[in-house]
Amino acid sequence: MVGLRATSDAEDRAEVEVLQARCEKTRQLARKIQASLKRLETSGRSVQEAIGPIYGNTQQLQILGTNIDRISAAIAKVREPLDIKSREEATIRAGVQSVGLPEFLNSLKRITRATTDLKNTNLASNQRAISDLNSLYKSGSQQLEDLFRKILKENASPVEPLHYITKQLPFPTLDQVIISELALINSFLSERKSPEHPEDSLGAVIYMDIRGPYMADTLHNLSAAAINTSRKKTPEALYRQGTNGIGTYSAGLEGLLLSEYENICHLFKRVEWGQVYQKTCRKALGEYAKTLRELNAHIKANLITDCFLAYEIVDIVSNLSFRLDRKTGELKISFSDALKSIRDTAKSSLEDLLDDTRRRVASLQFLPNDGSVLPLTIETMTRLQTLTAYQAPLSSIMTSLGDGNWSASTAPSTNSSSTSTGTKSFDVGADGRQLLAHYCTDTIEVLLSNLESKGKTMLKGKSLLGIFIANNAALIDRMVHSSDLITILSDNMNTIDSWRKKGKNLYLDAWKDPSTHLLDVQYTKGGGTRLSAGGTINSAEYIKGLGSKDKDAIKEKFRSFNASFDELIQRHKTFNLEPEVRQTIARDIQSMITPLYSRFWDRYHEIDKGKGKYVRYDKGSLSAMLNSLG
């Protein structure tokens, strides 16, 4: 044990000695490092004292160099706008044709930027340069204006509108190459305002000044043709649809307006389309409105015969305005203003036509003694037939007037929805076709009622008056059924029918006289009526049963009947009856006379024992006579 412990102590001592040796080495190394640090500090202080002034000078030189560079850049920037004049002047002086439009426009843009930069310097020394650049800019701008105007004028020669109208071709627009060139120029001109029209760009004003007259000149001949074709060769002739040149004029105007709108859409910004379009078309529309005013004056001077031209114009212009508004969204107000005077004339014509019918009836100096139809009736119905060709414009006009309000002095027709002649009504949902039917019915009522009043003072007897009314009513009915009037009046024929019946009844009143002579009392003396073996009345036996006074009364009845009947037959032959009237009246006379006479003849024809002294007609001859009436 003792030996092991001694060995362990020896090992510990050895380790301590090793550690002590290492600590000594570490202390020595620390002393060396400390000595090195002192030497390094001494060396660094020496270097700093040597290099410090050199670094300071270098830093100052760098700052100075930077400042110099900045000054040089500022000087170059200031001088750049001054130098651009010499560079761009050659381009501007050479002209657009030489350098090309894109380069010319770029040059003007550079001049604009240079001028702005010079102005921003606020240096008095730059004012001369600014003035020079402005002069150069004005020169270039003027060249572009002149070029823009030149190109437009070269493509603004009036065209022959009939070539495009008759062949249904679209009117020519500007060529796409030309459009591209004009659009480039206009991109520059659109930034400048016109001195005379500050609300418009310079390009727009130039365009309007050239294209406006082009449109008016192209349509000039069509305007003249519309006026010339309105002149009447026969003053009393009714206007025939489509014979005036306003339809062709309007077709040409529409085609030209659409082509011009296409040009404008390609050249100008969207916000400019409406304003440029309206002002470009102003001259052409002004000429169109002037033509309408001249036509309106002509229509007023010939209102009764040429009011139909007014209806046609209302239809043409309204449809034209609608189509253009749908395609362009413009010009609706312009067309409405142009049409206003003719539309007013068309409205007033409805009353004037009725008044003309009254005046012409009142001015009649005589009426036909045979009850025949008046030419006035034919003319009035011809006018109504002509109206059917203008149902669309008349529906619009009558709707704006209100049902029955086409004449303050016209009582509403039985089919009219108006409640009083003075009540003005406007029903936006009114059926224009029904309003036209009411107007036609009112016209027929005015005609026949005034003819009746005139006939009462100028015609002798109810028979002639009845034939006169029935004939005119029959002709009216025939002209309705033979034309498009029947499609309008199919539900409004009561007025005509009532006048036909009225005329017929007035005439048939005279035939009541012979009928009264065929009425008798039932004689029962001698056991009543004698019948033959076949069940028919035995006239001879019946006569035997009558007293002398009764026989005389029967003879007088036959005599009176013969006289009245013969007179009516002779008078009937003097009348000029329309076929329908002749057939209807003959049928009604037969139904009135034949049953009474047959009964009377069966009883009393043996009163003169076949001598024909009193019984002039047997049933067959009477029937033949009545049949001849039809």
PDB file of N, CA and C in Angstrom, residues 378-419:
ATOM      1  N   ILE A 378    -117.529  61.760-105.886  1.00  0.00           N
ATOM      2  CA  ILE A 378    -116.432  60.958-106.437  1.00  0.00           C
ATOM      3  C   ILE A 378    -115.090  61.562-106.031  1.00  0.00           C
ATOM      4  N   GLU A 379    -114.981  62.875-106.123  1.00  0.00           N
ATOM      5  CA  GLU A 379    -113.720  63.535-105.780  1.00  0.00           C
ATOM      6  C   GLU A 379    -113.396  63.379-104.304  1.00  0.00           C
ATOM      7  N   THR A 380    -114.420  63.511-103.460  1.00  0.00           N
ATOM      8  CA  THR A 380    -114.195  63.372-102.017  1.00  0.00           C
ATOM      9  C   THR A 380    -113.740  61.967-101.669  1.00  0.00           C
ATOM     10  N   MET A 381    -114.379  60.961-102.266  1.00  0.00           N
ATOM     11  CA  MET A 381    -113.982  59.582-101.988  1.00  0.00           C
ATOM     12  C   MET A 381    -112.614  59.261-102.584  1.00  0.00           C
ATOM     13  N   THR A 382    -112.288  59.872-103.714  1.00  0.00           N
ATOM     14  CA  THR A 382    -110.947  59.682-104.281  1.00  0.00           C
ATOM     15  C   THR A 382    -109.890  60.211-103.322  1.00  0.00           C
ATOM     16  N   ARG A 383    -110.196  61.334-102.686  1.00  0.00           N
ATOM     17  CA  ARG A 383    -109.260  61.870-101.686  1.00  0.00           C
ATOM     18  C   ARG A 383    -109.096  60.902-100.522  1.00  0.00           C
ATOM     19  N   LEU A 384    -110.203  60.323-100.069  1.00  0.00           N
ATOM     20  CA  LEU A 384    -110.098  59.373 -98.963  1.00  0.00           C
ATOM     21  C   LEU A 384    -109.332  58.123 -99.387  1.00  0.00           C
ATOM     22  N   GLN A 385    -109.560  57.670-100.620  1.00  0.00           N
ATOM     23  CA  GLN A 385    -108.789  56.530-101.113  1.00  0.00           C
ATOM     24  C   GLN A 385    -107.298  56.850-101.143  1.00  0.00           C
ATOM     25  N   THR A 386    -106.978  58.079-101.530  1.00  0.00           N
ATOM     26  CA  THR A 386    -105.575  58.494-101.590  1.00  0.00           C
ATOM     27  C   THR A 386    -104.953  58.527-100.196  1.00  0.00           C
ATOM     28  N   LEU A 387    -105.763  58.863 -99.195  1.00  0.00           N
ATOM     29  CA  LEU A 387    -105.248  58.918 -97.824  1.00  0.00           C
ATOM     30  C   LEU A 387    -104.712  57.574 -97.359  1.00  0.00           C
ATOM     31  N   THR A 388    -105.273  56.485 -97.891  1.00  0.00           N
ATOM     32  CA  THR A 388    -104.859  55.163 -97.412  1.00  0.00           C
ATOM     33  C   THR A 388    -103.397  54.860 -97.719  1.00  0.00           C
ATOM     34  N   ALA A 389    -102.825  55.572 -98.678  1.00  0.00           N
ATOM     35  CA  ALA A 389    -101.411  55.351 -99.010  1.00  0.00           C
ATOM     36  C   ALA A 389    -100.487  55.990 -97.974  1.00  0.00           C
ATOM     37  N   TYR A 390    -101.049  56.772 -97.052  1.00  0.00           N
ATOM     38  CA  TYR A 390    -100.233  57.509 -96.076  1.00  0.00           C
ATOM     39  C   TYR A 390    -100.667  57.175 -94.652  1.00  0.00           C
ATOM     40  N   GLN A 391    -100.950  55.911 -94.400  1.00  0.00           N
ATOM     41  CA  GLN A 391    -101.488  55.536 -93.093  1.00  0.00           C
ATOM     42  C   GLN A 391    -100.500  55.792 -91.958  1.00  0.00           C
ATOM     43  N   ALA A 392     -99.214  55.512 -92.195  1.00  0.00           N
ATOM     44  CA  ALA A 392     -98.223  55.684 -91.123  1.00  0.00           C
ATOM     45  C   ALA A 392     -98.095  57.144 -90.686  1.00  0.00           C
ATOM     46  N   PRO A 393     -97.836  58.100 -91.614  1.00  0.00           N
ATOM     47  CA  PRO A 393     -97.733  59.492 -91.160  1.00  0.00           C
ATOM     48  C   PRO A 393     -99.048  60.030 -90.619  1.00  0.00           C
ATOM     49  N   LEU A 394    -100.187  59.632 -91.227  1.00  0.00           N
ATOM     50  CA  LEU A 394    -101.473  60.120 -90.741  1.00  0.00           C
ATOM     51  C   LEU A 394    -101.772  59.595 -89.343  1.00  0.00           C
ATOM     52  N   SER A 395    -101.355  58.376 -89.056  1.00  0.00           N
ATOM     53  CA  SER A 395    -101.545  57.840 -87.707  1.00  0.00           C
ATOM     54  C   SER A 395    -100.794  58.685 -86.690  1.00  0.00           C
ATOM     55  N   SER A 396     -99.569  59.048 -87.030  1.00  0.00           N
ATOM     56  CA  SER A 396     -98.761  59.886 -86.138  1.00  0.00           C
ATOM     57  C   SER A 396     -99.395  61.257 -85.964  1.00  0.00           C
ATOM     58  N   ILE A 397     -99.834  61.855 -87.069  1.00  0.00           N
ATOM     59  CA  ILE A 397    -100.414  63.203 -87.021  1.00  0.00           C
ATOM     60  C   ILE A 397    -101.714  63.193 -86.224  1.00  0.00           C
ATOM     61  N   MET A 398    -102.569  62.215 -86.494  1.00  0.00           N
ATOM     62  CA  MET A 398    -103.863  62.166 -85.817  1.00  0.00           C
ATOM     63  C   MET A 398    -103.725  61.830 -84.340  1.00  0.00           C
ATOM     64  N   THR A 399    -102.723  61.013 -84.023  1.00  0.00           N
ATOM     65  CA  THR A 399    -102.482  60.715 -82.610  1.00  0.00           C
ATOM     66  C   THR A 399    -102.087  61.972 -81.853  1.00  0.00           C
ATOM     67  N   SER A 400    -101.280  62.821 -82.483  1.00  0.00           N
ATOM     68  CA  SER A 400    -100.871  64.070 -81.827  1.00  0.00           C
ATOM     69  C   SER A 400    -102.033  65.052 -81.717  1.00  0.00           C
ATOM     70  N   LEU A 401    -102.991  64.976 -82.645  1.00  0.00           N
ATOM     71  CA  LEU A 401    -104.166  65.857 -82.576  1.00  0.00           C
ATOM     72  C   LEU A 401    -105.162  65.377 -81.527  1.00  0.00           C
ATOM     73  N   GLY A 402    -105.363  64.081 -81.442  1.00  0.00           N
ATOM     74  CA  GLY A 402    -106.396  63.540 -80.578  1.00  0.00           C
ATOM     75  C   GLY A 402    -107.633  63.191 -81.390  1.00  0.00           C
ATOM     76  N   ASP A 403    -108.333  62.156 -80.967  1.00  0.00           N
ATOM     77  CA  ASP A 403    -109.480  61.646 -81.714  1.00  0.00           C
ATOM     78  C   ASP A 403    -110.563  62.710 -81.842  1.00  0.00           C
ATOM     79  N   GLY A 404    -110.953  63.014 -83.094  1.00  0.00           N
ATOM     80  CA  GLY A 404    -112.031  63.965 -83.358  1.00  0.00           C
ATOM     81  C   GLY A 404    -111.615  65.407 -83.360  1.00  0.00           C
ATOM     82  N   ASN A 405    -110.351  65.696 -83.036  1.00  0.00           N
ATOM     83  CA  ASN A 405    -109.919  67.089 -82.915  1.00  0.00           C
ATOM     84  C   ASN A 405    -109.343  67.655 -84.195  1.00  0.00           C
ATOM     85  N   TRP A 406    -109.567  66.973 -85.317  1.00  0.00           N
ATOM     86  CA  TRP A 406    -109.077  67.503 -86.591  1.00  0.00           C
ATOM     87  C   TRP A 406    -109.928  68.651 -87.084  1.00  0.00           C
ATOM     88  N   SER A 407    -111.068  68.873 -86.457  1.00  0.00           N
ATOM     89  CA  SER A 407    -111.892  70.013 -86.845  1.00  0.00           C
ATOM     90  C   SER A 407    -112.717  70.450 -85.659  1.00  0.00           C
ATOM     91  N   ALA A 408    -112.571  71.729 -85.307  1.00  0.00           N
ATOM     92  CA  ALA A 408    -113.325  72.245 -84.157  1.00  0.00           C
ATOM     93  C   ALA A 408    -114.815  72.275 -84.436  1.00  0.00           C
ATOM     94  N   SER A 409    -115.189  72.326 -85.721  1.00  0.00           N
ATOM     95  CA  SER A 409    -116.602  72.439 -86.080  1.00  0.00           C
ATOM     96  C   SER A 409    -117.217  71.119 -86.486  1.00  0.00           C
ATOM     97  N   THR A 410    -116.435  70.031 -86.380  1.00  0.00           N
ATOM     98  CA  THR A 410    -116.945  68.717 -86.773  1.00  0.00           C
ATOM     99  C   THR A 410    -117.412  67.966 -85.542  1.00  0.00           C
ATOM    100  N   ALA A 411    -118.647  67.574 -85.556  1.00  0.00           N
ATOM    101  CA  ALA A 411    -119.149  66.762 -84.457  1.00  0.00           C
ATOM    102  C   ALA A 411    -118.491  65.399 -84.510  1.00  0.00           C
ATOM    103  N   PRO A 412    -118.177  64.831 -83.365  1.00  0.00           N
ATOM    104  CA  PRO A 412    -117.540  63.520 -83.375  1.00  0.00           C
ATOM    105  C   PRO A 412    -118.433  62.486 -84.025  1.00  0.00           C
ATOM    106  N   SER A 413    -117.813  61.564 -84.769  1.00  0.00           N
ATOM    107  CA  SER A 413    -118.584  60.500 -85.396  1.00  0.00           C
ATOM    108  C   SER A 413    -119.093  59.540 -84.338  1.00  0.00           C
ATOM    109  N   THR A 414    -120.082  58.752 -84.726  1.00  0.00           N
ATOM    110  CA  THR A 414    -120.642  57.805 -83.764  1.00  0.00           C
ATOM    111  C   THR A 414    -119.616  56.788 -83.313  1.00  0.00           C
ATOM    112  N   ASN A 415    -118.567  56.612 -84.113  1.00  0.00           N
ATOM    113  CA  ASN A 415    -117.529  55.648 -83.754  1.00  0.00           C
ATOM    114  C   ASN A 415    -116.363  56.298 -83.054  1.00  0.00           C
ATOM    115  N   SER A 416    -116.423  57.594 -82.911  1.00  0.00           N
ATOM    116  CA  SER A 416    -115.286  58.311 -82.340  1.00  0.00           C
ATOM    117  C   SER A 416    -115.337  58.244 -80.839  1.00  0.00           C
ATOM    118  N   SER A 417    -114.148  58.246 -80.229  1.00  0.00           N
ATOM    119  CA  SER A 417    -114.062  58.193 -78.772  1.00  0.00           C
ATOM    120  C   SER A 417    -114.076  59.576 -78.157  1.00  0.00           C
ATOM    121  N   SER A 418    -114.115  60.632 -78.960  1.00  0.00           N
ATOM    122  CA  SER A 418    -114.150  61.987 -78.430  1.00  0.00           C
ATOM    123  C   SER A 418    -115.493  62.224 -77.761  1.00  0.00           C
ATOM    124  N   THR A 419    -115.467  62.981 -76.685  1.00  0.00           N
ATOM    125  CA  THR A 419    -116.691  63.256 -75.959  1.00  0.00           C
ATOM    126  C   THR A 419    -117.265  64.608 -76.292  1.00  0.00           C
TER     127      THR A 419
END
